[in-house]
PDB file of C-alpha atoms in Angstrom:
ATOM      1  CA  UNK A  47    -112.648 139.670  31.286  1.00 61.00           C
ATOM      2  CA  UNK A  48    -114.478 136.482  30.333  1.00 74.00           C
ATOM      3  CA  UNK A  49    -114.968 133.867  33.024  1.00 87.00           C
ATOM      4  CA  UNK A  50    -113.550 131.273  30.633  1.00 91.00           C
ATOM      5  CA  UNK A  51    -110.624 131.932  28.336  1.00 93.00           C
ATOM      6  CA  UNK A  52    -109.454 129.527  25.686  1.00 95.00           C
ATOM      7  CA  UNK A  53    -106.180 129.675  23.821  1.00 95.00           C
ATOM      8  CA  UNK A  54    -105.321 129.720  21.089  1.00 97.00           C
ATOM      9  CA  UNK A  55    -108.416 130.920  19.258  1.00 94.00           C
ATOM     10  CA  UNK A  56    -107.146 129.487  15.994  1.00 96.00           C
ATOM     11  CA  UNK A  57    -104.589 126.763  15.448  1.00 97.00           C
ATOM     12  CA  UNK A  58    -103.308 125.303  12.195  1.00 97.00           C
ATOM     13  CA  UNK A  59    -100.967 122.330  12.279  1.00 97.00           C
ATOM     14  CA  UNK A  60     -99.630 119.561  10.091  1.00 97.00           C
ATOM     15  CA  UNK A  61    -100.867 116.007  10.299  1.00 97.00           C
ATOM     16  CA  UNK A  62     -99.065 114.091  12.993  1.00 97.00           C
ATOM     17  CA  UNK A  63     -98.314 117.060  15.236  1.00 97.00           C
ATOM     18  CA  UNK A  64     -99.074 117.105  18.977  1.00 98.00           C
ATOM     19  CA  UNK A  65    -101.827 119.616  19.720  1.00 98.00           C
ATOM     20  CA  UNK A  66    -102.572 121.441  22.964  1.00 98.00           C
ATOM     21  CA  UNK A  67    -105.625 123.611  23.604  1.00 98.00           C
ATOM     22  CA  UNK A  68    -105.888 125.479  26.893  1.00 98.00           C
ATOM     23  CA  UNK A  69    -108.843 126.577  28.998  1.00 96.00           C
ATOM     24  CA  UNK A  70    -108.553 128.872  32.013  1.00 96.00           C
ATOM     25  CA  UNK A  71    -111.534 129.802  34.167  1.00 93.00           C
ATOM     26  CA  UNK A  72    -112.128 132.140  37.050  1.00 91.00           C
ATOM     27  CA  UNK A  73    -115.256 130.642  38.632  1.00 84.00           C
ATOM     28  CA  UNK A  74    -115.466 127.833  41.136  1.00 83.00           C
ATOM     29  CA  UNK A  75    -116.540 124.629  39.468  1.00 83.00           C
ATOM     30  CA  UNK A  76    -117.403 121.032  40.168  1.00 82.00           C
ATOM     31  CA  UNK A  77    -116.811 119.777  36.631  1.00 86.00           C
ATOM     32  CA  UNK A  78    -115.531 120.904  33.266  1.00 91.00           C
ATOM     33  CA  UNK A  79    -116.647 119.620  29.873  1.00 92.00           C
ATOM     34  CA  UNK A  80    -114.764 119.585  26.587  1.00 95.00           C
ATOM     35  CA  UNK A  81    -116.963 119.695  23.485  1.00 94.00           C
ATOM     36  CA  UNK A  82    -116.124 119.168  19.817  1.00 96.00           C
ATOM     37  CA  UNK A  83    -118.026 120.847  17.025  1.00 94.00           C
ATOM     38  CA  UNK A  84    -117.477 119.779  13.447  1.00 89.00           C
ATOM     39  CA  UNK A  85    -118.289 121.934  10.403  1.00 84.00           C
ATOM     40  CA  UNK A  86    -122.024 121.678   9.919  1.00 77.00           C
ATOM     41  CA  UNK A  87    -122.734 122.354  13.567  1.00 75.00           C
ATOM     42  CA  UNK A  88    -123.095 119.058  15.427  1.00 85.00           C
ATOM     43  CA  UNK A  89    -121.575 119.097  18.914  1.00 91.00           C
ATOM     44  CA  UNK A  90    -120.336 116.037  20.756  1.00 92.00           C
ATOM     45  CA  UNK A  91    -119.161 115.753  24.316  1.00 91.00           C
ATOM     46  CA  UNK A  92    -115.545 114.599  24.512  1.00 94.00           C
ATOM     47  CA  UNK A  93    -114.755 114.650  28.204  1.00 92.00           C
ATOM     48  CA  UNK A  94    -116.206 115.432  31.594  1.00 89.00           C
ATOM     49  CA  UNK A  95    -113.526 116.179  34.182  1.00 89.00           C
ATOM     50  CA  UNK A  96    -113.493 116.983  37.834  1.00 88.00           C
ATOM     51  CA  UNK A  97    -109.869 116.126  38.584  1.00 90.00           C
ATOM     52  CA  UNK A  98    -106.739 114.627  37.114  1.00 93.00           C
ATOM     53  CA  UNK A  99    -106.565 113.247  33.619  1.00 96.00           C
ATOM     54  CA  UNK A 100    -108.699 111.319  31.147  1.00 95.00           C
ATOM     55  CA  UNK A 101    -107.775 109.611  27.887  1.00 96.00           C
ATOM     56  CA  UNK A 102    -109.908 108.493  24.945  1.00 94.00           C
ATOM     57  CA  UNK A 103    -107.873 107.192  22.061  1.00 96.00           C
ATOM     58  CA  UNK A 104    -105.598 109.990  20.853  1.00 97.00           C
ATOM     59  CA  UNK A 105    -107.307 112.594  23.024  1.00 97.00           C
ATOM     60  CA  UNK A 106    -106.151 113.446  26.527  1.00 98.00           C
ATOM     61  CA  UNK A 107    -107.743 115.977  28.870  1.00 97.00           C
ATOM     62  CA  UNK A 108    -106.239 117.237  32.094  1.00 97.00           C
ATOM     63  CA  UNK A 109    -107.503 119.574  34.765  1.00 95.00           C
ATOM     64  CA  UNK A 110    -105.876 121.372  37.674  1.00 94.00           C
ATOM     65  CA  UNK A 111    -108.675 122.577  39.939  1.00 89.00           C
ATOM     66  CA  UNK A 112    -106.330 124.627  42.156  1.00 90.00           C
ATOM     67  CA  UNK A 113    -104.882 126.509  39.197  1.00 93.00           C
ATOM     68  CA  UNK A 114    -108.283 126.677  37.449  1.00 93.00           C
ATOM     69  CA  UNK A 115    -106.851 125.372  34.224  1.00 96.00           C
ATOM     70  CA  UNK A 116    -107.587 122.531  31.836  1.00 97.00           C
ATOM     71  CA  UNK A 117    -105.850 121.331  28.708  1.00 98.00           C
ATOM     72  CA  UNK A 118    -106.956 119.190  25.798  1.00 98.00           C
ATOM     73  CA  UNK A 119    -104.203 117.338  23.969  1.00 98.00           C
ATOM     74  CA  UNK A 120    -104.381 115.508  20.655  1.00 98.00           C
ATOM     75  CA  UNK A 121    -101.578 113.120  19.826  1.00 97.00           C
ATOM     76  CA  UNK A 122    -100.736 112.172  16.219  1.00 97.00           C
ATOM     77  CA  UNK A 123    -103.234 114.718  14.890  1.00 97.00           C
ATOM     78  CA  UNK A 124    -105.234 113.867  11.788  1.00 96.00           C
ATOM     79  CA  UNK A 125    -107.239 116.023   9.351  1.00 96.00           C
ATOM     80  CA  UNK A 126    -110.457 114.534  10.768  1.00 94.00           C
ATOM     81  CA  UNK A 127    -109.585 116.241  14.079  1.00 96.00           C
ATOM     82  CA  UNK A 128    -110.256 119.581  12.375  1.00 96.00           C
ATOM     83  CA  UNK A 129    -113.100 121.110  14.374  1.00 96.00           C
ATOM     84  CA  UNK A 130    -113.913 123.740  16.958  1.00 95.00           C
ATOM     85  CA  UNK A 131    -113.153 122.693  20.514  1.00 97.00           C
ATOM     86  CA  UNK A 132    -115.104 124.340  23.335  1.00 94.00           C
ATOM     87  CA  UNK A 133    -114.661 124.114  27.074  1.00 94.00           C
ATOM     88  CA  UNK A 134    -117.757 124.566  29.222  1.00 90.00           C
ATOM     89  CA  UNK A 135    -117.793 124.980  32.980  1.00 87.00           C
ATOM     90  CA  UNK A 136    -121.314 125.993  33.890  1.00 74.00           C
ATOM     91  CA  UNK A 137    -124.595 126.285  32.089  1.00 66.00           C
ATOM     92  CA  UNK A 138    -124.004 129.917  31.220  1.00 67.00           C
ATOM     93  CA  UNK A 139    -120.258 129.854  30.862  1.00 81.00           C
ATOM     94  CA  UNK A 140    -118.460 128.676  27.739  1.00 85.00           C
ATOM     95  CA  UNK A 141    -115.086 129.283  26.237  1.00 88.00           C
ATOM     96  CA  UNK A 142    -115.149 131.065  22.901  1.00 90.00           C
ATOM     97  CA  UNK A 143    -113.802 127.971  21.187  1.00 92.00           C
ATOM     98  CA  UNK A 144    -110.568 127.009  19.476  1.00 95.00           C
ATOM     99  CA  UNK A 145    -110.750 126.428  15.746  1.00 94.00           C
ATOM    100  CA  UNK A 146    -108.300 123.645  14.899  1.00 96.00           C
ATOM    101  CA  UNK A 147    -107.264 122.884  11.335  1.00 96.00           C
ATOM    102  CA  UNK A 148    -105.017 119.918  10.603  1.00 96.00           C
ATOM    103  CA  UNK A 149    -103.475 119.915   7.142  1.00 96.00           C
ATOM    104  CA  UNK A 150    -102.496 116.622   5.487  1.00 95.00           C
TER     105      UNK A 150
ATOM    106  CA  UNK B 263    -130.969 104.292  20.376  1.00 66.00           C
ATOM    107  CA  UNK B 264    -131.980 107.389  18.410  1.00 79.00           C
ATOM    108  CA  UNK B 265    -130.088 110.587  19.142  1.00 93.00           C
ATOM    109  CA  UNK B 266    -131.437 114.042  19.766  1.00 96.00           C
ATOM    110  CA  UNK B 267    -133.432 115.251  16.788  1.00 96.00           C
ATOM    111  CA  UNK B 268    -134.290 118.804  15.846  1.00 97.00           C
ATOM    112  CA  UNK B 269    -136.738 120.074  13.275  1.00 97.00           C
ATOM    113  CA  UNK B 270    -136.575 121.821  10.988  1.00 97.00           C
ATOM    114  CA  UNK B 271    -132.875 121.741  10.130  1.00 96.00           C
ATOM    115  CA  UNK B 272    -132.975 124.970   8.137  1.00 96.00           C
ATOM    116  CA  UNK B 273    -135.383 127.862   8.235  1.00 96.00           C
ATOM    117  CA  UNK B 274    -135.606 131.224   6.509  1.00 97.00           C
ATOM    118  CA  UNK B 275    -137.865 133.893   7.953  1.00 97.00           C
ATOM    119  CA  UNK B 276    -138.301 137.634   7.581  1.00 97.00           C
ATOM    120  CA  UNK B 277    -138.110 140.296  10.258  1.00 97.00           C
ATOM    121  CA  UNK B 278    -141.195 140.534  12.413  1.00 97.00           C
ATOM    122  CA  UNK B 279    -142.271 136.940  11.890  1.00 98.00           C
ATOM    123  CA  UNK B 280    -142.265 134.310  14.587  1.00 98.00           C
ATOM    124  CA  UNK B 281    -140.749 130.851  14.537  1.00 98.00           C
ATOM    125  CA  UNK B 282    -141.128 127.604  16.478  1.00 98.00           C
ATOM    126  CA  UNK B 283    -138.321 125.068  16.689  1.00 98.00           C
ATOM    127  CA  UNK B 284    -138.706 121.528  17.941  1.00 98.00           C
ATOM    128  CA  UNK B 285    -136.388 119.207  19.847  1.00 98.00           C
ATOM    129  CA  UNK B 286    -136.923 115.528  20.633  1.00 97.00           C
ATOM    130  CA  UNK B 287    -134.519 114.294  23.317  1.00 96.00           C
ATOM    131  CA  UNK B 288    -133.028 110.864  23.639  1.00 95.00           C
ATOM    132  CA  UNK B 289    -135.561 108.417  25.023  1.00 94.00           C
ATOM    133  CA  UNK B 290    -135.472 108.524  28.815  1.00 91.00           C
ATOM    134  CA  UNK B 291    -133.837 111.948  29.021  1.00 91.00           C
ATOM    135  CA  UNK B 292    -135.945 114.464  30.904  1.00 90.00           C
ATOM    136  CA  UNK B 293    -133.647 117.497  30.798  1.00 90.00           C
ATOM    137  CA  UNK B 294    -133.606 119.583  27.624  1.00 93.00           C
ATOM    138  CA  UNK B 295    -131.484 122.697  27.207  1.00 92.00           C
ATOM    139  CA  UNK B 296    -131.489 125.193  24.356  1.00 95.00           C
ATOM    140  CA  UNK B 297    -128.508 127.182  23.084  1.00 94.00           C
ATOM    141  CA  UNK B 298    -127.952 129.892  20.523  1.00 95.00           C
ATOM    142  CA  UNK B 299    -124.709 129.967  18.589  1.00 93.00           C
ATOM    143  CA  UNK B 300    -123.574 132.909  16.499  1.00 91.00           C
ATOM    144  CA  UNK B 301    -120.154 133.672  15.021  1.00 83.00           C
ATOM    145  CA  UNK B 302    -119.834 136.791  17.149  1.00 80.00           C
ATOM    146  CA  UNK B 303    -121.136 135.584  20.514  1.00 82.00           C
ATOM    147  CA  UNK B 304    -120.293 131.901  20.399  1.00 85.00           C
ATOM    148  CA  UNK B 305    -122.425 129.431  22.316  1.00 88.00           C
ATOM    149  CA  UNK B 306    -124.984 130.984  24.665  1.00 91.00           C
ATOM    150  CA  UNK B 307    -127.453 129.293  26.972  1.00 90.00           C
ATOM    151  CA  UNK B 308    -131.127 130.078  26.383  1.00 94.00           C
ATOM    152  CA  UNK B 309    -133.078 127.957  28.851  1.00 90.00           C
ATOM    153  CA  UNK B 310    -133.444 124.519  30.360  1.00 90.00           C
ATOM    154  CA  UNK B 311    -136.496 122.388  30.970  1.00 92.00           C
ATOM    155  CA  UNK B 312    -136.931 119.428  33.233  1.00 90.00           C
ATOM    156  CA  UNK B 313    -140.203 117.573  33.673  1.00 88.00           C
ATOM    157  CA  UNK B 314    -142.139 120.300  31.858  1.00 91.00           C
ATOM    158  CA  UNK B 315    -140.756 123.054  34.105  1.00 91.00           C
ATOM    159  CA  UNK B 316    -138.322 125.764  33.099  1.00 90.00           C
ATOM    160  CA  UNK B 317    -135.500 125.540  35.613  1.00 86.00           C
ATOM    161  CA  UNK B 318    -132.991 127.994  34.283  1.00 84.00           C
ATOM    162  CA  UNK B 319    -133.027 130.873  31.851  1.00 88.00           C
ATOM    163  CA  UNK B 320    -130.198 132.703  30.152  1.00 89.00           C
ATOM    164  CA  UNK B 321    -129.958 136.386  29.468  1.00 90.00           C
ATOM    165  CA  UNK B 322    -132.264 136.660  26.472  1.00 94.00           C
ATOM    166  CA  UNK B 323    -135.265 138.941  25.904  1.00 95.00           C
ATOM    167  CA  UNK B 324    -138.810 137.764  26.485  1.00 95.00           C
ATOM    168  CA  UNK B 325    -139.246 137.219  22.740  1.00 97.00           C
ATOM    169  CA  UNK B 326    -137.507 133.904  23.344  1.00 97.00           C
ATOM    170  CA  UNK B 327    -139.708 131.351  25.069  1.00 96.00           C
ATOM    171  CA  UNK B 328    -140.007 127.637  25.317  1.00 96.00           C
ATOM    172  CA  UNK B 329    -141.951 124.767  26.722  1.00 96.00           C
ATOM    173  CA  UNK B 330    -141.624 121.080  27.362  1.00 96.00           C
ATOM    174  CA  UNK B 331    -144.285 118.442  26.919  1.00 96.00           C
ATOM    175  CA  UNK B 332    -145.019 115.402  29.035  1.00 94.00           C
ATOM    176  CA  UNK B 333    -143.042 113.191  26.639  1.00 93.00           C
ATOM    177  CA  UNK B 334    -140.006 115.485  27.205  1.00 94.00           C
ATOM    178  CA  UNK B 335    -140.129 116.909  23.700  1.00 97.00           C
ATOM    179  CA  UNK B 336    -139.447 120.616  23.769  1.00 97.00           C
ATOM    180  CA  UNK B 337    -140.198 123.591  21.598  1.00 98.00           C
ATOM    181  CA  UNK B 338    -138.748 127.050  21.561  1.00 98.00           C
ATOM    182  CA  UNK B 339    -140.431 130.056  20.069  1.00 98.00           C
ATOM    183  CA  UNK B 340    -139.015 133.356  18.943  1.00 97.00           C
ATOM    184  CA  UNK B 341    -141.488 136.139  18.268  1.00 95.00           C
ATOM    185  CA  UNK B 342    -140.973 139.357  16.335  1.00 97.00           C
ATOM    186  CA  UNK B 343    -137.808 138.108  14.691  1.00 97.00           C
ATOM    187  CA  UNK B 344    -134.844 140.455  14.318  1.00 97.00           C
ATOM    188  CA  UNK B 345    -131.879 140.174  11.970  1.00 96.00           C
ATOM    189  CA  UNK B 346    -129.666 139.419  14.962  1.00 95.00           C
ATOM    190  CA  UNK B 347    -131.655 136.277  15.716  1.00 97.00           C
ATOM    191  CA  UNK B 348    -130.005 134.575  12.754  1.00 97.00           C
ATOM    192  CA  UNK B 349    -128.085 131.757  14.371  1.00 96.00           C
ATOM    193  CA  UNK B 350    -127.687 128.051  14.883  1.00 95.00           C
ATOM    194  CA  UNK B 351    -130.088 126.895  17.589  1.00 97.00           C
ATOM    195  CA  UNK B 352    -128.992 123.773  19.385  1.00 95.00           C
ATOM    196  CA  UNK B 353    -130.764 121.665  21.918  1.00 95.00           C
ATOM    197  CA  UNK B 354    -129.186 119.135  24.209  1.00 93.00           C
ATOM    198  CA  UNK B 355    -130.666 116.457  26.409  1.00 92.00           C
ATOM    199  CA  UNK B 356    -129.299 114.911  29.531  1.00 87.00           C
ATOM    200  CA  UNK B 357    -130.139 111.831  31.560  1.00 80.00           C
ATOM    201  CA  UNK B 358    -129.434 113.566  34.831  1.00 68.00           C
ATOM    202  CA  UNK B 359    -131.640 115.892  36.744  1.00 66.00           C
ATOM    203  CA  UNK B 360    -129.616 118.884  35.670  1.00 58.00           C
ATOM    204  CA  UNK B 361    -128.402 120.131  32.320  1.00 56.00           C
ATOM    205  CA  UNK B 362    -125.698 122.189  33.957  1.00 61.00           C
ATOM    206  CA  UNK B 363    -122.135 121.598  32.794  1.00 59.00           C
ATOM    207  CA  UNK B 364    -121.174 121.950  36.438  1.00 61.00           C
ATOM    208  CA  UNK B 365    -122.310 118.400  36.985  1.00 65.00           C
ATOM    209  CA  UNK B 366    -121.162 115.014  35.811  1.00 68.00           C
ATOM    210  CA  UNK B 367    -124.036 114.575  33.363  1.00 76.00           C
ATOM    211  CA  UNK B 368    -123.130 114.218  29.721  1.00 82.00           C
ATOM    212  CA  UNK B 369    -124.991 116.503  27.369  1.00 85.00           C
ATOM    213  CA  UNK B 370    -126.121 115.021  24.054  1.00 91.00           C
ATOM    214  CA  UNK B 371    -126.595 117.623  21.363  1.00 93.00           C
ATOM    215  CA  UNK B 372    -128.908 117.646  18.401  1.00 95.00           C
ATOM    216  CA  UNK B 373    -127.736 118.699  14.906  1.00 94.00           C
ATOM    217  CA  UNK B 374    -129.215 122.157  15.320  1.00 95.00           C
ATOM    218  CA  UNK B 375    -131.631 124.337  13.404  1.00 96.00           C
ATOM    219  CA  UNK B 376    -130.020 127.032  11.307  1.00 96.00           C
ATOM    220  CA  UNK B 377    -132.295 130.066  11.303  1.00 97.00           C
ATOM    221  CA  UNK B 378    -131.774 132.881   8.832  1.00 97.00           C
ATOM    222  CA  UNK B 379    -133.739 136.099   9.300  1.00 97.00           C
ATOM    223  CA  UNK B 380    -133.950 138.341   6.233  1.00 96.00           C
TER     224      UNK B 380
END
């Protein structure tokens, strides 16, 4: 069993829908990072979390340290949100990624 | 402020050859980490350098090596290339003293070098 599990692995939705991507981990952590990778390869850091909830624009990330679970939400999804979303908890430990496609 | 740059962006090599990839971190960043990304394995950590010293190493064979210079620029080298080494190689720099995602230091990624081994 992987130390980090993301679900779903693939998600296709219509523009405007509310999106949720989940990340569950089995290791003890001090922080969790959400990364976004667009086609072409570039990766950007979206959030760093150690507790509670963070919001940047239409993106919201939450973490429950006790339950070892984090979620990434996208409100009013847009085709430009189409990307792979990866959660990372330690240097060696990454989720396998969630490929999100938003259709206009 | 310039971002993380990687050269070359694309590379085609044949089996048995060696390759050197370069990464220039954001000015002021002293931590540089390297990652390999393949469709099958996803993102995997290769190694991390801080102040010219390798601090952490992932589970890769000795054919994969790296170094960091005094200006924080880093290179990674892969010798005796195999077909399975075809991948996107990403580097990331961090302002903090650790490139570990278990800390509150944001990682800034370069665009990657796409290596194809024929």
